Structures are given as C-alpha cells and as structure tokens.
Coordinates of C-alpha atoms and ligand atoms in Angstrom, one line a residue:
M1 CA 19.5 221.8 -23.8
T2 CA 15.8 221.1 -23.7
A3 CA 15.8 217.9 -21.6
C4 CA 16.1 217.7 -17.8
R5 CA 19.7 217.2 -16.9
V6 CA 18.7 214.7 -14.2
C7 CA 15.7 212.6 -15.6
A8 CA 15.7 213.6 -19.3
G9 CA 12.1 214.8 -19.0
P10 CA 10.9 217.7 -21.1
L11 CA 11.9 221.2 -19.9
R12 CA 9.3 224.1 -20.1
E13 CA 10.6 227.6 -20.2
L14 CA 9.7 229.8 -17.2
A15 CA 11.8 232.9 -17.4
D16 CA 14.2 234.6 -19.9
F17 CA 16.8 237.0 -18.4
G18 CA 18.3 237.7 -21.8
R19 CA 21.9 238.1 -22.7
Q20 CA 24.2 237.6 -19.7
P21 CA 28.0 237.4 -19.0
L22 CA 29.4 234.8 -16.7
A23 CA 28.6 236.1 -13.2
Q24 CA 32.2 235.8 -12.0
A25 CA 33.9 236.9 -15.2
F26 CA 35.3 240.2 -13.9
V27 CA 37.2 241.6 -16.9
R28 CA 40.4 243.5 -17.3
P29 CA 39.9 246.5 -19.7
E30 CA 42.3 244.9 -22.2
D31 CA 40.2 241.7 -22.4
L32 CA 36.8 243.3 -23.2
A33 CA 36.8 242.2 -26.8
T34 CA 36.7 238.5 -25.9
E35 CA 34.0 238.7 -23.2
F36 CA 31.7 235.7 -23.4
F37 CA 27.9 236.0 -23.3
Y38 CA 25.0 233.5 -23.2
R39 CA 21.3 233.6 -22.9
L40 CA 20.0 233.0 -19.3
V41 CA 16.8 231.0 -19.5
V42 CA 15.2 229.1 -16.7
G43 CA 13.0 226.1 -17.2
R44 CA 11.2 223.4 -15.2
C45 CA 11.2 219.7 -15.8
A46 CA 7.6 218.5 -16.4
D47 CA 8.5 215.1 -14.9
C48 CA 10.5 215.7 -11.8
A49 CA 9.7 219.5 -11.2
L50 CA 13.4 220.4 -11.1
V51 CA 14.0 224.0 -12.0
Q52 CA 17.2 224.4 -14.0
L53 CA 18.9 226.5 -16.6
M54 CA 18.0 225.6 -20.2
H55 CA 21.5 226.0 -21.5
E56 CA 24.8 224.6 -20.2
I57 CA 27.8 226.9 -20.4
P58 CA 30.6 225.2 -22.4
P59 CA 33.2 224.1 -19.8
D60 CA 36.0 225.9 -21.6
K61 CA 34.1 229.1 -21.0
M62 CA 33.7 228.7 -17.3
V63 CA 36.0 231.0 -15.4
H64 CA 36.7 228.7 -12.6
E65 CA 38.2 225.3 -12.9
G66 CA 36.3 222.9 -10.8
Y67 CA 33.9 224.0 -8.0
P68 CA 33.2 227.7 -8.3
Y69 CA 34.2 228.9 -4.8
H70 CA 35.2 232.4 -4.1
P71 CA 35.6 233.8 -0.6
T72 CA 32.7 235.9 0.8
N73 CA 35.0 237.6 3.3
S74 CA 32.2 237.2 5.7
T75 CA 32.5 236.5 9.4
V76 CA 28.9 235.4 9.4
M77 CA 29.6 232.7 6.9
H78 CA 32.7 231.7 8.8
K79 CA 30.6 231.2 11.9
H80 CA 28.0 229.4 10.0
F81 CA 30.5 226.8 8.9
Q82 CA 32.1 226.5 12.4
D83 CA 28.6 226.0 13.9
T84 CA 27.9 223.3 11.3
A85 CA 31.0 221.3 12.4
A86 CA 30.3 221.9 16.1
R87 CA 26.7 220.5 15.8
W88 CA 27.9 217.4 13.9
L89 CA 30.4 216.7 16.7
E90 CA 27.5 216.5 19.1
T91 CA 25.1 214.6 16.8
T92 CA 26.0 212.7 13.7
L93 CA 29.7 212.1 14.5
T94 CA 29.5 210.5 17.9
G95 CA 30.4 207.0 16.6
P96 CA 34.0 205.6 16.7
D97 CA 36.6 207.3 14.5
P98 CA 34.2 209.1 12.1
F99 CA 35.3 210.3 8.6
V100 CA 33.9 213.4 6.8
V101 CA 34.4 214.4 3.2
E102 CA 33.6 217.8 1.7
I103 CA 33.0 218.3 -2.0
G104 CA 34.3 221.7 -3.0
C105 CA 35.5 222.7 0.4
N106 CA 34.7 226.5 0.4
D107 CA 37.3 228.1 2.6
G108 CA 37.8 224.9 4.6
V109 CA 36.3 226.1 7.8
V110 CA 34.1 223.0 8.4
L111 CA 36.9 220.6 7.8
H112 CA 39.4 222.7 9.8
T113 CA 37.0 222.8 12.8
L114 CA 36.4 219.0 12.6
G115 CA 40.1 218.5 12.3
E116 CA 40.8 220.4 15.5
A117 CA 38.4 218.1 17.3
G118 CA 40.4 215.1 16.0
V119 CA 37.9 214.0 13.3
R120 CA 39.4 212.5 10.1
H121 CA 38.4 214.6 7.1
L122 CA 39.2 215.2 3.5
A123 CA 38.3 217.8 0.9
V124 CA 37.6 216.8 -2.7
D125 CA 38.3 219.7 -4.9
P126 CA 40.0 219.8 -8.3
S127 CA 41.5 223.2 -7.6
G128 CA 43.0 222.3 -4.2
I129 CA 43.1 224.5 -1.2
T130 CA 45.6 225.2 1.6
G131 CA 45.0 224.4 5.2
V132 CA 43.1 221.1 4.9
Q133 CA 44.0 217.9 3.3
V134 CA 42.7 217.8 -0.3
H135 CA 42.1 215.0 -2.8
E136 CA 42.6 217.0 -6.0
A137 CA 39.8 215.7 -8.2
F138 CA 36.1 216.1 -9.1
F139 CA 33.9 214.0 -6.9
N140 CA 32.7 211.0 -8.8
A141 CA 32.8 207.2 -8.7
V142 CA 36.5 207.1 -9.6
S143 CA 37.7 209.6 -6.9
A144 CA 35.2 208.1 -4.4
A145 CA 36.7 204.7 -4.9
E146 CA 40.2 206.0 -4.4
I147 CA 39.1 207.8 -1.2
R148 CA 37.3 204.8 0.1
A149 CA 40.3 202.5 -0.5
E150 CA 42.6 204.9 1.4
H151 CA 40.3 206.2 4.2
G152 CA 37.3 203.9 4.4
P153 CA 33.6 204.9 4.1
A154 CA 32.4 208.4 4.9
D155 CA 29.9 209.1 7.7
I156 CA 29.1 212.5 6.2
V157 CA 29.7 213.8 2.7
Y158 CA 29.1 217.6 2.8
A159 CA 28.7 220.1 0.0
A160 CA 27.8 223.8 0.4
N161 CA 26.9 225.8 -2.8
T162 CA 28.4 223.1 -4.9
V163 CA 25.6 220.6 -6.0
C164 CA 23.5 223.4 -7.5
A165 CA 26.5 224.3 -9.7
Q166 CA 27.1 220.8 -11.1
P167 CA 24.9 219.9 -14.0
D168 CA 26.3 216.4 -13.8
V169 CA 24.7 215.5 -10.5
A170 CA 24.6 211.8 -11.6
S171 CA 28.3 211.6 -11.2
I172 CA 28.1 213.0 -7.6
F173 CA 25.5 210.3 -6.7
A174 CA 27.6 207.6 -8.3
G175 CA 30.4 208.7 -6.0
L176 CA 28.1 208.6 -3.0
E177 CA 27.0 205.1 -3.9
V178 CA 30.7 204.1 -3.5
L179 CA 31.8 206.2 -0.6
L180 CA 28.9 206.7 1.8
A181 CA 28.9 204.4 4.9
P182 CA 25.6 202.3 5.3
H183 CA 24.1 204.9 7.7
G184 CA 26.1 207.8 6.2
L185 CA 24.5 211.1 5.2
F186 CA 25.0 213.3 2.2
V187 CA 24.4 216.8 3.5
F188 CA 24.2 219.6 1.0
E189 CA 23.0 223.2 1.1
D190 CA 22.1 225.4 -1.8
P191 CA 19.8 228.4 -2.7
Y192 CA 16.2 227.5 -2.2
L193 CA 13.7 228.1 -5.1
G194 CA 11.1 228.8 -2.5
E195 CA 13.1 231.7 -1.1
V196 CA 13.8 233.0 -4.7
L197 CA 10.1 233.0 -5.3
A198 CA 8.9 234.3 -1.9
R199 CA 11.5 237.1 -1.7
T200 CA 11.8 237.9 -5.5
G201 CA 15.4 236.8 -5.1
F202 CA 15.9 236.8 -8.9
D203 CA 19.6 237.6 -8.5
Q204 CA 20.3 234.1 -7.3
I205 CA 19.7 233.1 -10.9
Y206 CA 23.0 233.1 -12.8
D207 CA 25.3 230.6 -14.6
E208 CA 26.9 229.1 -11.6
H209 CA 23.5 228.2 -10.1
F210 CA 22.4 225.6 -12.6
Y211 CA 19.7 224.0 -10.3
Y212 CA 17.2 225.7 -8.1
F213 CA 16.1 223.0 -5.7
T214 CA 13.0 222.4 -3.7
A215 CA 12.2 219.5 -1.3
Q216 CA 10.0 218.1 -4.1
S217 CA 12.7 218.1 -6.7
V218 CA 15.5 216.9 -4.4
Q219 CA 13.3 214.1 -3.2
A220 CA 12.7 213.0 -6.8
M221 CA 16.4 213.3 -7.5
A222 CA 17.4 211.2 -4.5
N223 CA 14.8 208.5 -5.4
R224 CA 16.1 208.4 -8.9
F225 CA 19.6 207.6 -7.7
G226 CA 18.5 205.0 -5.2
M227 CA 18.6 207.2 -2.1
R228 CA 16.1 209.1 0.0
L229 CA 15.6 212.6 1.3
V230 CA 15.6 212.2 5.1
D231 CA 15.8 215.8 6.4
V232 CA 15.6 219.4 5.5
E233 CA 16.5 222.5 7.4
R234 CA 16.2 226.2 6.5
I235 CA 19.5 228.0 7.0
P236 CA 19.6 231.8 6.9
V237 CA 22.7 232.3 4.7
H238 CA 23.0 233.7 1.2
G239 CA 19.5 235.1 1.3
G240 CA 17.8 231.8 2.4
Q241 CA 19.0 228.2 1.7
I242 CA 17.9 224.7 2.5
R243 CA 20.2 222.1 3.9
Y244 CA 19.2 218.7 2.6
S245 CA 20.2 215.4 4.2
V246 CA 20.1 212.4 1.9
A247 CA 20.7 208.8 3.0
R248 CA 20.8 205.3 1.5
R249 CA 17.2 204.2 0.8
D250 CA 16.5 202.0 3.7
S251 CA 19.0 203.3 6.2
R252 CA 16.9 206.0 7.9
L253 CA 13.3 207.2 8.2
P254 CA 12.6 210.8 7.0
A255 CA 12.2 213.4 9.7
P256 CA 8.8 215.1 9.9
A257 CA 10.4 218.3 8.5
V258 CA 10.5 216.7 5.1
D259 CA 6.7 216.2 4.8
E260 CA 6.1 219.6 6.3
L261 CA 8.2 221.3 3.7
L262 CA 6.7 219.3 0.9
A263 CA 3.2 220.2 2.0
G264 CA 4.3 223.9 2.2
E265 CA 5.7 223.8 -1.3
E266 CA 2.5 222.2 -2.6
S267 CA 0.3 224.9 -1.1
A268 CA 2.6 227.7 -2.2
G269 CA 2.3 226.3 -5.7
F270 CA 6.1 226.2 -6.5
A271 CA 5.4 223.8 -9.3
D272 CA 2.7 225.9 -10.9
D273 CA 3.5 228.1 -13.9
T274 CA 1.4 230.9 -12.6
T275 CA 3.6 231.2 -9.5
F276 CA 6.6 231.7 -11.7
A277 CA 4.8 234.1 -14.0
R278 CA 4.0 236.2 -10.9
F279 CA 7.6 236.1 -9.9
V280 CA 8.7 237.3 -13.3
S281 CA 6.3 240.3 -13.2
K282 CA 7.6 241.2 -9.7
V283 CA 11.2 241.1 -11.0
D284 CA 10.2 243.5 -13.8
A285 CA 8.5 245.8 -11.3
T286 CA 11.7 245.8 -9.2
R287 CA 13.7 246.6 -12.4
D288 CA 11.4 249.6 -13.2
A289 CA 11.5 250.9 -9.6
L290 CA 15.3 250.6 -9.2
L291 CA 16.0 252.2 -12.6
N292 CA 13.6 255.0 -11.8
L293 CA 15.2 255.6 -8.4
L294 CA 18.8 255.6 -9.6
T295 CA 18.0 257.8 -12.6
D296 CA 16.1 260.2 -10.4
L297 CA 18.8 260.4 -7.8
R298 CA 21.5 261.0 -10.4
G299 CA 19.3 263.6 -12.1
K300 CA 19.2 265.5 -8.8
G301 CA 23.0 265.4 -8.6
H302 CA 23.3 262.7 -5.9
S303 CA 26.3 260.4 -6.0
I304 CA 25.8 256.6 -5.9
V305 CA 28.4 253.9 -5.3
G306 CA 27.8 250.1 -5.6
Y307 CA 28.8 248.0 -2.6
G308 CA 29.9 244.3 -3.0
A309 CA 30.9 243.1 -6.5
T310 CA 28.9 239.9 -6.0
A311 CA 28.1 237.2 -8.5
K312 CA 24.5 237.8 -7.9
S313 CA 24.8 241.4 -9.0
A314 CA 25.7 240.3 -12.5
T315 CA 22.1 239.4 -13.3
T316 CA 20.8 242.6 -11.6
A317 CA 23.1 244.9 -13.5
N318 CA 22.8 243.1 -16.9
Y319 CA 19.1 242.4 -16.8
F320 CA 18.2 245.8 -15.4
G321 CA 20.8 247.7 -17.5
I322 CA 22.8 249.3 -14.6
G323 CA 26.2 250.6 -15.8
P324 CA 28.8 253.2 -14.9
D325 CA 26.4 256.0 -16.0
L326 CA 24.2 255.2 -13.0
V327 CA 26.8 253.6 -10.6
P328 CA 30.3 254.9 -11.4
F329 CA 32.1 252.3 -9.4
V330 CA 31.5 249.4 -7.0
C331 CA 33.8 248.7 -4.0
D332 CA 34.7 245.2 -2.9
S333 CA 37.1 243.7 -0.4
T334 CA 38.3 241.0 -2.7
P335 CA 41.8 242.0 -4.0
S336 CA 41.5 239.9 -7.2
K337 CA 38.3 241.8 -8.2
Q338 CA 39.8 245.2 -7.6
G339 CA 41.0 247.0 -10.7
T340 CA 38.7 244.9 -12.9
L341 CA 35.3 245.8 -14.5
T342 CA 32.1 244.0 -13.6
P343 CA 31.0 241.4 -16.1
G344 CA 28.8 242.7 -18.9
M345 CA 28.1 246.2 -17.6
H346 CA 31.7 247.1 -16.9
I347 CA 31.4 249.0 -13.7
P348 CA 34.9 249.5 -12.3
V349 CA 35.7 247.6 -9.0
R350 CA 37.7 249.5 -6.4
P351 CA 38.9 248.8 -2.9
P352 CA 36.6 249.5 0.1
A353 CA 38.8 252.4 1.2
E354 CA 37.5 254.4 -1.7
F355 CA 34.0 254.2 -0.3
A356 CA 34.9 256.7 2.4
D357 CA 36.9 259.0 0.1
P358 CA 34.5 260.8 0.2
Y359 CA 31.3 259.0 1.1
P360 CA 28.7 258.9 -1.6
D361 CA 25.1 260.1 -0.9
Y362 CA 23.7 256.6 -1.6
A363 CA 25.2 253.1 -1.7
L364 CA 23.5 250.4 -3.8
L365 CA 24.0 247.2 -1.7
F366 CA 24.7 244.5 -4.3
A367 CA 25.9 242.2 -1.4
W368 CA 22.6 242.5 0.4
N369 CA 23.1 239.0 1.8
H370 CA 25.7 240.5 4.1
A371 CA 23.5 243.6 4.9
D372 CA 23.8 243.4 8.7
E373 CA 27.5 242.8 8.6
I374 CA 28.3 245.5 6.1
M375 CA 26.0 248.1 7.6
A376 CA 27.6 247.6 11.0
K377 CA 31.1 247.8 9.5
E378 CA 30.2 251.0 7.6
K379 CA 28.3 252.6 10.4
A380 CA 30.2 255.9 9.8
F381 CA 28.6 256.1 6.3
R382 CA 25.1 256.4 7.8
D383 CA 26.3 258.6 10.6
A384 CA 27.6 260.9 7.8
G385 CA 24.1 261.1 6.3
G386 CA 24.6 258.3 3.7
K387 CA 21.7 256.0 2.7
W388 CA 21.6 252.4 1.6
I389 CA 19.6 251.2 -1.4
L390 CA 18.3 247.6 -1.3
Y391 CA 16.2 245.8 -4.0
V392 CA 15.4 242.4 -2.6
P393 CA 12.6 241.6 -1.8
E394 CA 11.7 245.1 -3.1
V395 CA 13.4 248.5 -3.7
R396 CA 13.8 250.5 -0.6
I397 CA 16.1 253.1 1.0
V398 CA 17.3 252.6 4.5
Ligands
TYD1 P1 29.1 236.5 -1.9 O1 28.4 236.7 -0.5 O2 29.9 235.3 -2.1 O3 27.9 236.6 -2.9 P2 27.9 236.0 -4.5 O4 27.9 234.5 -4.3 O5 26.7 236.6 -5.1 O6 29.2 236.5 -5.1 O7 30.0 237.8 -2.2 C1 30.2 238.9 -1.3 C2 31.0 239.9 -2.0 O8 31.0 241.1 -1.2 C3 32.5 239.5 -2.1 O9 33.0 239.9 -3.4 C4 33.2 240.2 -1.0 C5 32.3 241.4 -0.8 N1 32.3 241.9 0.5 C6 32.8 243.2 0.8 O10 33.3 243.9 -0.1 N2 32.7 243.6 2.1 C7 32.2 242.9 3.1 O11 32.1 243.3 4.3 C8 31.6 241.6 2.8 C9 31.0 240.7 3.9 C10 31.7 241.1 1.5
ZN2 ZN1 13.5 215.9 -14.5

C-alpha cells in the first residue's frame, strides 16, 4: 500500500519498526509455528498529511473479528466513559428523545450510563456484546440505513479507539451521511499523533492503530467526506488522546479550540519530516537505554517481571528485542491472556497473583497508561523495596 487510504495521495515513509507480530496475537505454545508477522512501517500522505501504516494486514490474519476491543480492566477508563455520558446528558442531549449510537461499543459503559438516564441508544458492533442493545454489523451505509429506519436519526454517533483502527473510514462516513441528524455530532477519540511525538509514545504504533490523527488530518478527512471538524478536546486516557467532534458541513461553527490546536500543530511541525526523524532517533535512544538497563540489572542478579500484557508492549518488546531472557514473565489480569505467550517475543503471561510470589526487584510497567492505578493497587510492592521501570517518555526508575 503506497497510496493514502483516505485521499489516494502519495505516502512517504517516516519510520520502519521492522518485523512485528499482531499486537493482540497472544500465542499458545502449540501454535507458535503459525505465528503471523508483517513489517510495521509508518508513512504520511503528502496531500492530506494523514499519518498511517504503509501496509494493511490481510483481514483473515486479524485476530479480532470486527472492532478490536479488549477490556482494559481499568476503573479510570470506566469513569472516563461514565463522565462522557454524564456530560452529554447536560449538554448535547437536552433535546426531546435523543438517540445515541456507538460504533464498536468498548465495554458498553457510555451506552449503559445513557440508558439508565432513559436515553435511547444502540451499539453497532459485529461481535456483539452483552448488557446493551447491539446491532450486529459493521458501521456503514447499509447498517446505518437499517438503524435509521428502525430508530430514526442519531444525535450523537460515538466511537472510542475504533476509527483509527478502521482503514476503510470512507464507509464510516458513508454511514454518518445516512444516520446523523441534521445537527448531530460524530464524536470520536483516538491516540493523538502530537502526543506520540511529544512524549516519544512509539508504543502506540502497532497494527490495530492504522491512523495517527491530528486536527489537521482529521479536518482534511472531514472536509473530504462533506463534513466539518467543529471541536477538539484533549483527553488524558491511553497516554493522551484527542476527542474530535465532526458535524454536517453547514450545521455548526467550529469552536475556537479547533484553530488553536491547528496553530499549535503547525508551530510544532507535526507535518515536517524532520520532526518525525527526531522522534525516531528518540525511540532508538529509548531502546538503547532500556536494553542497557535491563541487561545491567539482570547481570547483577536482580529479578525483573513485566506488568500488563498490553497491545502497546508488542512494539516495545519486538522492536527493542525484549524476551524471556530479560523479562521471564509478565503478569496481567486478563484471564484469556494468562497461560499464553506474548506475540513475537514469547514472554509467558501469568496471573497478577504471581507478581507477589515473591515480589521481583524490578517491574517493567508495560501498561504505563495505567501507572497511577497500578502503582496504587501494588503499593505493597514498593513498600517491600520493589521499583518500577518506565520508558515513556524516557527510561526511568521510580
Ligand atoms: P490497555 O490499557 O487496553 O492497553 P493496550 O491497548 O495497549 O492493550 O491494556 C491494559 C492491560 O493491562 C490489560 O491487558 C489489562 C492489564 N491490567 C492489569 O493487569 N492490571 C491492572 O490493574 C490494569 C489497570 C490493567
Ligand atoms: Zn491523504
């Protein structure tokens, strides 16, 4: 794939993270022989500035059917979604009998919270989910027409960590064209390229994050599909995201925050090749520092355990070359990951109970986006003399 997936403009290569497994393809030992690898290369469209992967993963290789949601087991994320719903109830949803649709509904917290307040709602997700009403389909013009016929137009169509994962955004916008009420909003939140660059958050880059949005590229994308970017908001989850609000072209005026963010992106040089080149050398400096630290600690006889078998640790482990020789196992609260090996580097995943049995000297926090929550939960580890190792934005021991 050498053309932009949105506008067909030419893609220029920015970074090559080499041979990678699918970030959520936790493997059972007996399936190691059939593990799938691809080359993780990031490019930018010369025409619309959209940063994206240069290669699409064949759909039959994707581990997840549909929208790649996996529970974060995080009370912070739970509250984030509850707060989102609560705020809409006071702002966007004050009209008569509003209707909200969520594409790929995460764990359903937003819709569930809206439902408790009596708001009509529907999830659109091919894999289905219990607890909220689901239209089992991909979101596109066909499913949108079915939903509209049954429920009427939507006041909000919401998507969290879903749009960036769908190379075929054109079909999402085709669905919006059908389903969105005249003054409706398409609200979506995804990792922010600006945050990836500013915080050397290289581990956001993996197969399920196909697009790395900025206000500039989202504005171009919205325009292309006859809509308009009308608001942006920074949200402090998953290491820094932006929530974008997109509306039908002439239905709303953009909030001042849009121009402010665009100006900030311009002065930070997000669309300059030199900015990305600096980012890549910082990633390589992080790699050298982390490998030196882990090798040194192991050489001195210290024990190290990984914490959080995240998708984002796939790029870290595979690009840096961190395997069981440096980190003998990683603990994670997700039952379906326990007993498997991490993709590519094959570090065994074990239940959190093994973390304290006995505590290691050091814990490499792969789930650094939940640092506060995990460090609070594992307070006894530090009380026992244990230390955390973090590596975004840079390597440090706390
Ligand atoms: P997540 O935040 O979804 O990151 P990614 O998108 O990179 O996978 O994943 C968090 C992982 O960490 C998930 O596998 C569950 C695990 N986890 C714990 O083991 N303990 C915890 O206290 C928390 C919050 C998460
Ligand atoms: Zn483009």
